[in-house]
Every structure is written in structure tokens, then in C-alpha cells.
Tab-separated table of N, CA, C and O and ligand atoms in Angstrom:
chain	number	residue	atom	x	y	z
H	1	MET	N	324.494	291.146	47.760
H	1	MET	CA	323.587	290.294	47.236
H	1	MET	C	322.580	290.888	46.667
H	1	MET	O	321.572	291.230	47.898
H	2	ARG	N	322.161	291.050	45.749
H	2	ARG	CA	320.622	291.155	45.368
H	2	ARG	C	319.447	290.054	45.416
H	2	ARG	O	320.042	288.987	45.046
H	3	ASN	N	318.913	290.410	46.176
H	3	ASN	CA	317.853	289.025	46.341
H	3	ASN	C	317.301	289.242	45.215
H	3	ASN	O	316.782	289.946	43.856
H	4	LEU	N	316.465	287.923	45.250
H	4	LEU	CA	315.581	287.734	43.791
H	4	LEU	C	313.747	288.492	44.152
H	4	LEU	O	313.832	288.159	45.692
H	5	CYS	N	312.942	288.757	42.796
H	5	CYS	CA	312.175	289.067	43.261
H	5	CYS	C	311.250	288.281	44.058
H	5	CYS	O	311.026	287.053	44.087
H	6	LYS	N	310.567	288.466	44.800
H	6	LYS	CA	309.544	287.513	45.897
H	6	LYS	C	308.399	287.462	45.224
H	6	LYS	O	307.435	286.660	45.246
H	7	GLU	N	308.069	288.009	44.113
H	7	GLU	CA	306.709	287.836	43.248
H	7	GLU	C	307.041	286.899	42.423
H	7	GLU	O	306.525	285.507	42.419
H	8	CYS	N	307.895	286.540	41.503
H	8	CYS	CA	308.491	285.993	40.829
H	8	CYS	C	309.539	284.628	40.995
H	8	CYS	O	309.822	284.062	40.053
H	9	GLY	N	310.153	285.321	41.718
H	9	GLY	CA	311.775	284.424	41.876
H	9	GLY	C	313.034	284.075	41.040
H	9	GLY	O	313.263	283.349	40.856
H	10	GLN	N	312.372	284.845	39.688
H	10	GLN	CA	313.384	284.525	38.865
H	10	GLN	C	314.163	285.687	38.235
H	10	GLN	O	315.815	285.331	38.264
H	11	ARG	N	313.882	286.849	38.500
H	11	ARG	CA	314.729	287.934	38.004
H	11	ARG	C	314.976	289.129	39.569
H	11	ARG	O	314.024	288.565	40.591
H	12	PRO	N	316.276	289.496	39.168
H	12	PRO	CA	316.845	289.914	40.696
H	12	PRO	C	315.592	291.607	40.930
H	12	PRO	O	315.090	292.024	39.812
H	13	VAL	N	315.526	291.748	42.051
H	13	VAL	CA	314.768	293.121	42.560
H	13	VAL	C	315.264	294.122	41.723
H	13	VAL	O	316.458	294.107	41.456
H	14	ALA	N	314.338	295.126	41.732
H	14	ALA	CA	314.883	296.370	40.876
H	14	ALA	C	315.408	297.301	41.947
H	14	ALA	O	315.074	296.755	43.212
H	15	ILE	N	316.213	298.422	41.546
H	15	ILE	CA	317.068	299.137	42.356
H	15	ILE	C	315.587	300.208	42.465
H	15	ILE	O	315.010	300.898	41.531
H	16	ASN	N	315.443	300.214	44.127
H	16	ASN	CA	314.691	301.856	44.402
H	16	ASN	C	315.071	302.931	44.147
H	16	ASN	O	314.811	303.996	43.587
H	17	TYR	N	316.770	303.006	45.061
H	17	TYR	CA	316.983	304.457	44.995
H	17	TYR	C	318.636	304.246	45.977
H	17	TYR	O	319.089	303.281	46.047
H	18	TYR	N	319.557	305.299	45.226
H	18	TYR	CA	320.867	305.114	45.759
H	18	TYR	C	321.299	306.214	47.043
H	18	TYR	O	320.764	307.625	46.642
H	19	LYS	N	321.463	306.023	47.845
H	19	LYS	CA	321.982	307.082	48.689
H	19	LYS	C	323.578	306.956	49.806
H	19	LYS	O	323.141	305.755	50.226
H	20	GLU	N	323.709	307.954	50.187
H	20	GLU	CA	325.176	308.054	50.524
H	20	GLU	C	325.904	306.475	50.115
H	20	GLU	O	326.013	306.175	51.077
H	21	GLY	N	325.861	306.596	48.932
H	21	GLY	CA	326.683	305.436	48.555
H	21	GLY	C	326.602	303.607	48.978
H	21	GLY	O	326.992	303.077	48.379
H	22	LYS	N	325.015	303.978	49.076
H	22	LYS	CA	324.117	302.519	49.113
H	22	LYS	C	323.046	302.549	48.375
H	22	LYS	O	322.450	303.313	48.303
H	23	LEU	N	323.276	301.329	47.696
H	23	LEU	CA	321.856	300.811	46.946
H	23	LEU	C	320.628	300.444	48.037
H	23	LEU	O	320.623	299.443	49.027
H	24	PHE	N	319.543	301.053	47.703
H	24	PHE	CA	318.416	300.510	48.130
H	24	PHE	C	317.377	299.466	47.159
H	24	PHE	O	317.260	300.283	46.069
H	25	TYR	N	317.246	298.384	47.660
H	25	TYR	CA	316.192	297.501	46.429
H	25	TYR	C	314.823	297.709	47.063
H	25	TYR	O	314.506	297.673	48.216
H	26	ARG	N	313.960	297.275	45.900
H	26	ARG	CA	312.464	297.192	46.327
H	26	ARG	C	312.618	295.510	46.491
H	26	ARG	O	313.720	294.540	46.384
H	27	SER	N	311.251	295.083	46.707
H	27	SER	CA	310.788	293.720	46.710
H	27	SER	C	310.482	292.703	45.698
H	27	SER	O	310.476	291.710	45.600
H	28	LYS	N	310.514	293.672	45.039
H	28	LYS	CA	310.128	293.045	43.954
H	28	LYS	C	310.943	293.456	41.879
H	28	LYS	O	311.559	294.222	42.852
H	29	CYS	N	310.733	292.745	41.501
H	29	CYS	CA	311.952	293.584	39.812
H	29	CYS	C	310.938	294.547	39.687
H	29	CYS	O	309.768	294.488	39.388
H	30	ASP	N	311.432	294.624	38.666
H	30	ASP	CA	310.886	295.772	37.506
H	30	ASP	C	309.414	295.109	37.099
H	30	ASP	O	308.698	295.912	36.794
H	31	HIS	N	309.425	294.108	36.669
H	31	HIS	CA	308.622	293.362	35.919
H	31	HIS	C	307.109	293.057	36.642
H	31	HIS	O	306.435	293.641	36.354
H	32	CYS	N	307.762	292.767	37.445
H	32	CYS	CA	306.484	292.504	38.276
H	32	CYS	C	306.038	294.089	39.122
H	32	CYS	O	304.846	294.031	39.590
H	33	ALA	N	307.087	294.710	39.523
H	33	ALA	CA	306.687	295.986	40.285
H	33	ALA	C	306.119	296.828	39.508
H	33	ALA	O	304.858	297.619	39.747
H	34	SER	N	305.858	296.554	38.011
H	34	SER	CA	304.933	297.176	37.186
H	34	SER	C	303.671	296.590	36.965
H	34	SER	O	302.850	297.295	36.122
H	35	GLY	N	303.421	295.712	37.497
H	35	GLY	CA	302.421	295.241	37.194
H	35	GLY	C	302.453	294.266	35.639
H	35	GLY	O	301.025	293.875	35.491
H	36	ARG	N	303.265	294.124	34.999
H	36	ARG	CA	303.076	293.657	33.864
H	36	ARG	C	303.071	292.038	33.820
H	36	ARG	O	302.490	291.251	32.792
H	37	ASN	N	303.172	291.306	35.031
H	37	ASN	CA	303.103	290.231	34.946
H	37	ASN	C	301.741	289.809	35.295
H	37	ASN	O	301.555	290.027	36.524
H	38	GLU	N	300.684	289.206	34.648
H	38	GLU	CA	299.777	288.403	34.518
H	38	GLU	C	299.819	287.578	35.848
H	38	GLU	O	298.334	287.285	36.092
H	39	GLY	N	300.692	286.936	36.101
H	39	GLY	CA	300.635	286.208	37.077
H	39	GLY	C	300.674	284.572	36.921
H	39	GLY	O	300.619	283.659	37.211
H	40	VAL	N	299.348	284.342	36.115
H	40	VAL	CA	298.880	282.907	35.632
H	40	VAL	C	300.045	282.387	34.043
H	40	VAL	O	299.459	283.108	32.721
H	41	PRO	N	300.677	281.474	34.253
H	41	PRO	CA	301.522	281.031	32.850
H	41	PRO	C	301.029	280.681	32.086
H	41	PRO	O	299.661	279.820	32.527
H	42	LEU	N	301.076	280.400	31.025
H	42	LEU	CA	300.610	279.980	29.762
H	42	LEU	C	300.449	278.514	29.890
H	42	LEU	O	299.021	277.625	29.938
H	43	TRP	N	301.401	277.961	30.703
H	43	TRP	CA	300.866	276.230	30.730
H	43	TRP	C	300.052	275.702	31.861
H	43	TRP	O	299.299	274.846	31.778
H	44	LYS	N	299.813	277.255	32.717
H	44	LYS	CA	298.626	276.664	33.806
H	44	LYS	C	297.347	277.272	33.090
H	44	LYS	O	296.642	276.053	33.275
H	45	LYS	N	297.406	277.939	32.383
H	45	LYS	CA	296.322	278.772	31.565
H	45	LYS	C	295.541	277.168	30.746
H	45	LYS	O	294.587	277.244	30.279
H	46	ALA	N	296.493	276.515	30.223
H	46	ALA	CA	296.375	275.179	29.170
H	46	ALA	C	296.133	274.318	30.149
H	46	ALA	O	295.659	273.294	29.602
H	47	GLY	N	296.049	274.290	31.395
H	47	GLY	CA	295.593	273.160	32.510
H	47	GLY	C	296.627	272.148	33.113
H	47	GLY	O	296.027	271.358	33.256
H	48	TYR	N	298.102	272.434	32.090
H	48	TYR	CA	298.648	271.280	33.080
H	48	TYR	C	299.229	272.025	34.448
H	48	TYR	O	298.933	272.825	34.758
H	49	LYS	N	299.370	270.855	34.986
H	49	LYS	CA	299.510	270.926	36.428
H	49	LYS	C	301.122	270.334	36.645
H	49	LYS	O	301.262	269.389	36.425
H	50	LYS	N	301.919	271.077	37.356
H	50	LYS	CA	303.195	270.285	38.074
H	50	LYS	C	303.176	269.036	38.819
H	50	LYS	O	302.330	268.747	39.494
H	51	LYS	N	303.697	268.197	38.046
H	51	LYS	CA	303.580	266.486	38.739
H	51	LYS	C	304.538	266.841	40.269
H	51	LYS	O	305.062	267.948	40.600
H	52	THR	N	304.452	266.042	40.744
H	52	THR	CA	305.341	265.776	42.058
H	52	THR	C	306.189	264.983	42.213
H	52	THR	O	306.889	264.214	42.536
H	53	ALA	N	306.694	264.825	40.623
H	53	ALA	CA	307.732	263.528	40.063
H	53	ALA	C	308.491	264.412	38.781
H	53	ALA	O	307.599	265.000	37.854
H	54	CYS	N	309.612	264.187	39.099
H	54	CYS	CA	310.569	264.511	37.824
H	54	CYS	C	310.457	263.944	36.425
H	54	CYS	O	310.535	262.646	36.486
H	55	ASP	N	310.435	264.593	35.432
H	55	ASP	CA	309.920	263.687	34.136
H	55	ASP	C	311.331	262.894	33.778
H	55	ASP	O	311.510	262.525	32.973
H	56	LYS	N	312.534	263.603	33.767
H	56	LYS	CA	313.882	263.243	33.522
H	56	LYS	C	314.635	262.252	34.280
H	56	LYS	O	314.743	261.382	33.908
H	57	CYS	N	314.493	262.106	35.691
H	57	CYS	CA	315.088	261.372	36.849
H	57	CYS	C	314.175	260.602	37.596
H	57	CYS	O	314.613	259.460	38.021
H	58	GLY	N	313.038	260.662	37.488
H	58	GLY	CA	312.195	260.498	38.569
H	58	GLY	C	311.828	260.657	39.860
H	58	GLY	O	311.314	260.179	40.330
H	59	PHE	N	312.914	261.809	40.112
H	59	PHE	CA	312.883	262.121	41.747
H	59	PHE	C	311.677	262.332	41.864
H	59	PHE	O	310.690	263.199	41.130
H	60	THR	N	311.146	262.209	43.155
H	60	THR	CA	309.986	262.473	43.293
H	60	THR	C	309.423	263.095	44.887
H	60	THR	O	310.508	263.155	45.512
H	61	SER	N	308.836	264.379	45.081
H	61	SER	CA	309.016	264.992	46.286
H	61	SER	C	307.311	265.279	46.645
H	61	SER	O	306.610	266.083	45.726
H	62	LYS	N	307.165	265.538	47.900
H	62	LYS	CA	305.647	266.064	47.888
H	62	LYS	C	305.595	267.738	48.018
H	62	LYS	O	304.699	268.315	47.858
H	63	TYR	N	307.154	268.192	47.593
H	63	TYR	CA	306.852	269.827	47.564
H	63	TYR	C	307.246	270.181	46.133
H	63	TYR	O	308.223	269.620	45.466
H	64	ILE	N	305.926	270.422	45.596
H	64	ILE	CA	305.885	270.672	44.517
H	64	ILE	C	307.245	272.358	43.834
H	64	ILE	O	307.122	272.171	42.687
H	65	GLU	N	307.501	272.679	45.000
H	65	GLU	CA	308.702	273.991	45.000
H	65	GLU	C	309.700	273.394	44.550
H	65	GLU	O	310.414	274.441	43.789
H	66	GLN	N	310.239	271.988	44.498
H	66	GLN	CA	311.122	271.964	43.808
H	66	GLN	C	311.279	271.285	42.665
H	66	GLN	O	312.299	270.690	41.826
H	67	PHE	N	310.135	271.695	41.796
H	67	PHE	CA	310.132	271.639	40.758
H	67	PHE	C	309.921	272.584	39.635
H	67	PHE	O	308.785	273.684	40.055
H	68	ASN	N	310.195	272.397	38.388
H	68	ASN	CA	309.759	273.761	37.643
H	68	ASN	C	309.265	273.070	36.379
H	68	ASN	O	309.803	272.046	35.854
H	69	ILE	N	308.651	274.175	35.432
H	69	ILE	CA	308.019	273.455	34.507
H	69	ILE	C	308.858	273.617	33.321
H	69	ILE	O	309.876	275.303	33.345
H	70	PHE	N	309.246	272.925	31.912
H	70	PHE	CA	310.191	273.476	30.691
H	70	PHE	C	309.346	273.059	29.414
H	70	PHE	O	308.722	272.360	29.491
H	71	TYR	N	309.765	274.109	28.953
H	71	TYR	CA	309.111	273.670	27.665
H	71	TYR	C	310.086	272.790	26.994
H	71	TYR	O	311.145	273.469	26.437
H	72	VAL	N	309.935	271.868	26.326
H	72	VAL	CA	310.711	270.940	25.498
H	72	VAL	C	311.353	271.640	24.236
H	72	VAL	O	312.330	271.692	24.231
H	73	ASP	N	310.475	272.398	23.367
H	73	ASP	CA	311.030	272.738	22.426
H	73	ASP	C	311.578	274.173	22.504
H	73	ASP	O	311.820	275.013	21.420
H	74	GLY	N	311.740	274.685	23.809
H	74	GLY	CA	312.319	276.070	23.764
H	74	GLY	C	310.848	277.100	23.529
H	74	GLY	O	311.332	278.436	23.659
H	75	ASN	N	310.097	277.237	22.941
H	75	ASN	CA	308.685	277.554	22.830
H	75	ASN	C	307.899	277.539	23.835
H	75	ASN	O	306.904	276.738	23.607
H	76	PRO	N	308.240	279.337	24.471
H	76	PRO	CA	306.864	279.139	25.896
H	76	PRO	C	305.305	279.372	25.192
H	76	PRO	O	304.250	279.127	26.250
H	77	THR	N	304.936	279.588	23.906
H	77	THR	CA	303.509	279.420	23.566
H	77	THR	C	303.097	278.056	23.107
H	77	THR	O	302.344	278.170	22.618
H	78	ASN	N	303.889	277.463	23.300
H	78	ASN	CA	303.354	276.053	22.773
H	78	ASN	C	303.205	275.072	23.829
H	78	ASN	O	303.987	274.281	24.848
H	79	CYS	N	301.828	275.008	24.473
H	79	CYS	CA	301.732	274.538	25.421
H	79	CYS	C	300.561	273.012	25.637
H	79	CYS	O	300.026	272.429	26.399
H	80	ARG	N	301.182	272.611	24.207
H	80	ARG	CA	300.623	271.169	24.252
H	80	ARG	C	301.536	270.403	25.312
H	80	ARG	O	301.981	270.655	25.391
H	81	TYR	N	300.976	269.079	25.945
H	81	TYR	CA	301.411	268.634	27.045
H	81	TYR	C	302.648	267.634	26.676
H	81	TYR	O	303.376	267.611	27.677
H	82	THR	N	302.852	267.551	25.089
H	82	THR	CA	303.830	266.725	25.200
H	82	THR	C	304.839	267.791	24.826
H	82	THR	O	306.196	267.097	24.982
H	83	ASN	N	305.327	268.917	25.178
H	83	ASN	CA	306.083	269.780	25.318
H	83	ASN	C	306.263	270.504	26.448
H	83	ASN	O	306.963	271.178	26.519
H	84	LEU	N	305.468	270.011	27.473
H	84	LEU	CA	305.688	270.358	29.219
H	84	LEU	C	306.151	269.544	29.814
H	84	LEU	O	305.660	267.998	29.374
H	85	LYS	N	307.268	269.843	30.679
H	85	LYS	CA	307.559	268.516	31.322
H	85	LYS	C	307.955	269.393	32.701
H	85	LYS	O	308.372	270.616	32.546
H	86	THR	N	308.032	268.472	33.830
H	86	THR	CA	307.851	268.943	35.200
H	86	THR	C	309.162	268.378	35.286
H	86	THR	O	309.736	266.985	35.287
H	87	VAL	N	310.664	269.509	35.903
H	87	VAL	CA	311.712	269.087	36.477
H	87	VAL	C	312.555	269.477	37.329
H	87	VAL	O	311.948	270.182	37.704
H	88	CYS	N	312.751	268.460	38.354
H	88	CYS	CA	313.774	268.901	39.414
H	88	CYS	C	314.757	269.675	39.645
H	88	CYS	O	315.173	270.160	38.552
H	89	ALA	N	314.990	270.477	40.398
H	89	ALA	CA	316.505	271.280	40.254
H	89	ALA	C	317.481	270.866	39.920
H	89	ALA	O	318.303	271.544	39.611
H	90	ASN	N	317.662	269.485	40.362
H	90	ASN	CA	318.992	268.906	40.140
H	90	ASN	C	319.108	268.871	38.546
H	90	ASN	O	320.071	269.020	37.760
H	91	CYS	N	317.697	268.317	38.065
H	91	CYS	CA	317.746	268.196	36.421
H	91	CYS	C	317.918	269.451	35.775
H	91	CYS	O	318.391	269.737	34.600
H	92	GLN	N	317.641	270.322	36.285
H	92	GLN	CA	317.471	272.000	35.651
H	92	GLN	C	318.603	272.296	35.443
H	92	GLN	O	319.372	273.035	34.643
H	93	ARG	N	319.762	271.924	36.305
H	93	ARG	CA	320.973	272.380	36.400
H	93	ARG	C	321.533	271.665	35.393
H	93	ARG	O	322.453	272.272	34.349
H	94	ILE	N	321.461	270.129	35.050
H	94	ILE	CA	321.811	269.631	33.765
H	94	ILE	C	321.658	270.013	32.676
H	94	ILE	O	322.326	270.253	31.672
H	95	LEU	N	319.924	270.245	32.640
H	95	LEU	CA	319.228	270.816	31.716
H	95	LEU	C	320.392	271.966	30.627
H	95	LEU	O	320.979	272.144	29.492
H	96	HIS	N	320.642	272.745	32.203
H	96	HIS	CA	321.570	273.723	31.718
H	96	HIS	C	323.086	273.425	31.248
H	96	HIS	O	323.424	273.904	29.759
H	97	LYS	N	323.618	272.665	31.769
H	97	LYS	CA	324.705	272.348	31.202
H	97	LYS	C	324.732	271.635	29.942
H	97	LYS	O	326.079	271.682	28.858
H	98	LEU	N	323.764	270.975	29.519
H	98	LEU	CA	323.659	270.124	28.212
H	98	LEU	C	323.334	270.995	26.951
H	98	LEU	O	323.161	270.586	25.738
H	99	LYS	N	322.750	272.390	27.628
H	99	LYS	CA	322.198	273.375	26.571
H	99	LYS	C	321.297	273.057	25.426
H	99	LYS	O	321.220	272.916	24.234
H	100	LEU	N	320.314	271.993	26.194
H	100	LEU	CA	318.900	271.938	25.351
H	100	LEU	C	318.614	273.099	24.952
H	100	LEU	O	318.398	274.216	25.829
H	101	PRO	N	317.784	273.028	24.039
H	101	PRO	CA	316.914	274.431	24.061
H	101	PRO	C	315.257	274.499	25.024
H	101	PRO	O	315.159	275.293	25.076
H	102	TRP	N	315.555	273.090	25.996
H	102	TRP	CA	314.470	273.268	26.635
H	102	TRP	C	314.491	274.716	27.423
H	102	TRP	O	315.830	275.139	27.979
H	103	ARG	N	313.361	275.311	27.473
H	103	ARG	CA	312.862	276.629	28.170
H	103	ARG	C	312.027	276.753	29.491
H	103	ARG	O	311.304	276.316	29.638
H	104	GLN	N	312.780	277.202	30.418
H	104	GLN	CA	311.718	277.211	31.832
H	104	GLN	C	310.826	278.204	31.571
H	104	GLN	O	310.432	279.256	31.390
H	105	GLY	N	309.175	277.781	32.163
H	105	GLY	CA	308.348	278.547	32.360
H	105	GLY	C	308.303	279.014	33.134
H	105	GLY	O	308.706	279.077	33.712
H	106	ASP	N	307.291	279.993	33.128
H	106	ASP	CA	307.263	281.084	34.536
H	106	ASP	C	307.104	280.737	35.479
H	106	ASP	O	305.794	279.132	35.673
H	107	LEU	N	307.500	280.899	36.517
H	107	LEU	CA	306.922	280.391	37.804
H	107	LEU	C	306.171	281.239	38.284
H	107	LEU	O	305.184	281.865	38.312
H	108	VAL	N	305.275	280.210	39.441
H	108	VAL	CA	303.752	280.992	40.031
H	108	VAL	C	303.934	280.405	41.476
H	108	VAL	O	304.560	279.243	41.782
H	109	PRO	N	303.254	281.451	42.337
H	109	PRO	CA	303.221	281.067	43.863
H	109	PRO	C	302.586	279.994	43.788
H	109	PRO	O	301.611	279.658	43.070
H	110	ASP	N	303.132	279.041	44.606
H	110	ASP	CA	302.373	277.677	44.679
H	110	ASP	C	301.191	277.157	45.486
H	110	ASP	O	300.481	276.519	45.250
H	111	GLN	N	300.957	278.537	46.018
H	111	GLN	CA	299.473	278.496	47.192
H	111	GLN	C	298.928	279.612	46.524
H	111	GLN	O	298.365	280.470	47.642
H	112	LEU	N	298.334	279.283	45.428
H	112	LEU	CA	297.185	280.151	45.127
H	112	LEU	C	296.247	279.424	45.492
H	112	LEU	O	295.865	278.214	45.281
C	1	ZN	ZN1	309.575	288.887	39.822
C	2	ZN	ZN1	315.157	265.231	38.087
């Protein structure tokens, strides 16, 4: 099993090298390891803050790690607050199933 990148948590880690029939991985994905990830997602730059309640089902948690940001129109450059939703992990799955245009925003380390 390939781990997810410890920086973005979104992409699988990059392959580091292959030795004696075994693959060795890095702790970060290609994207983060190359430093192309600027760290601060657009929605955050726009001043939007993750809520502690799901905009879809109303689930609340004091752990914001349980929520992700979604772009309602699927356009990650549209950072108007009406286009941004805080969605819990459960609803995230449902969104996927419903095939809505909603697109997940970039993850950020929560303890910055
Ligand atoms: Zn990454
Ligand atoms: Zn929800």
C-alpha cells in the first residue's frame, strides 16, 4: 500500500527508488517534493475559513480535520463565499456518488 503524501494528504507518495525487487517511497508526492505546492490554497487566500459544521448535513465537530472545502461550481478559482462549502467526510463520499460538479479544494495543514 502506498501512503498518501504527508504534506498534502491528497496524492500518493512518489517513488524514491527500486531495489532488489522492492519499491521505496518518499514521504511526499511528486508535487509537494518538488516544492511546487505553495501551501496556501486559494480559498484560504480569499479569507474563507473552514467551518466546524457541514454545510450539507449540519454535522458538527470540533475537529476541523473532518471537513473539507468544496467548490460548488467545480471551479477552483472561483473563491466567492457562495461558491465555497465546508463538507464533512460523509457528505464528501455522497457528493462523489451523486457526481455533482463540486470539486474538492486543496487541503492545508490545519495547525499552521
Ligand atoms: Zn503532496
Ligand atoms: Zn455532512
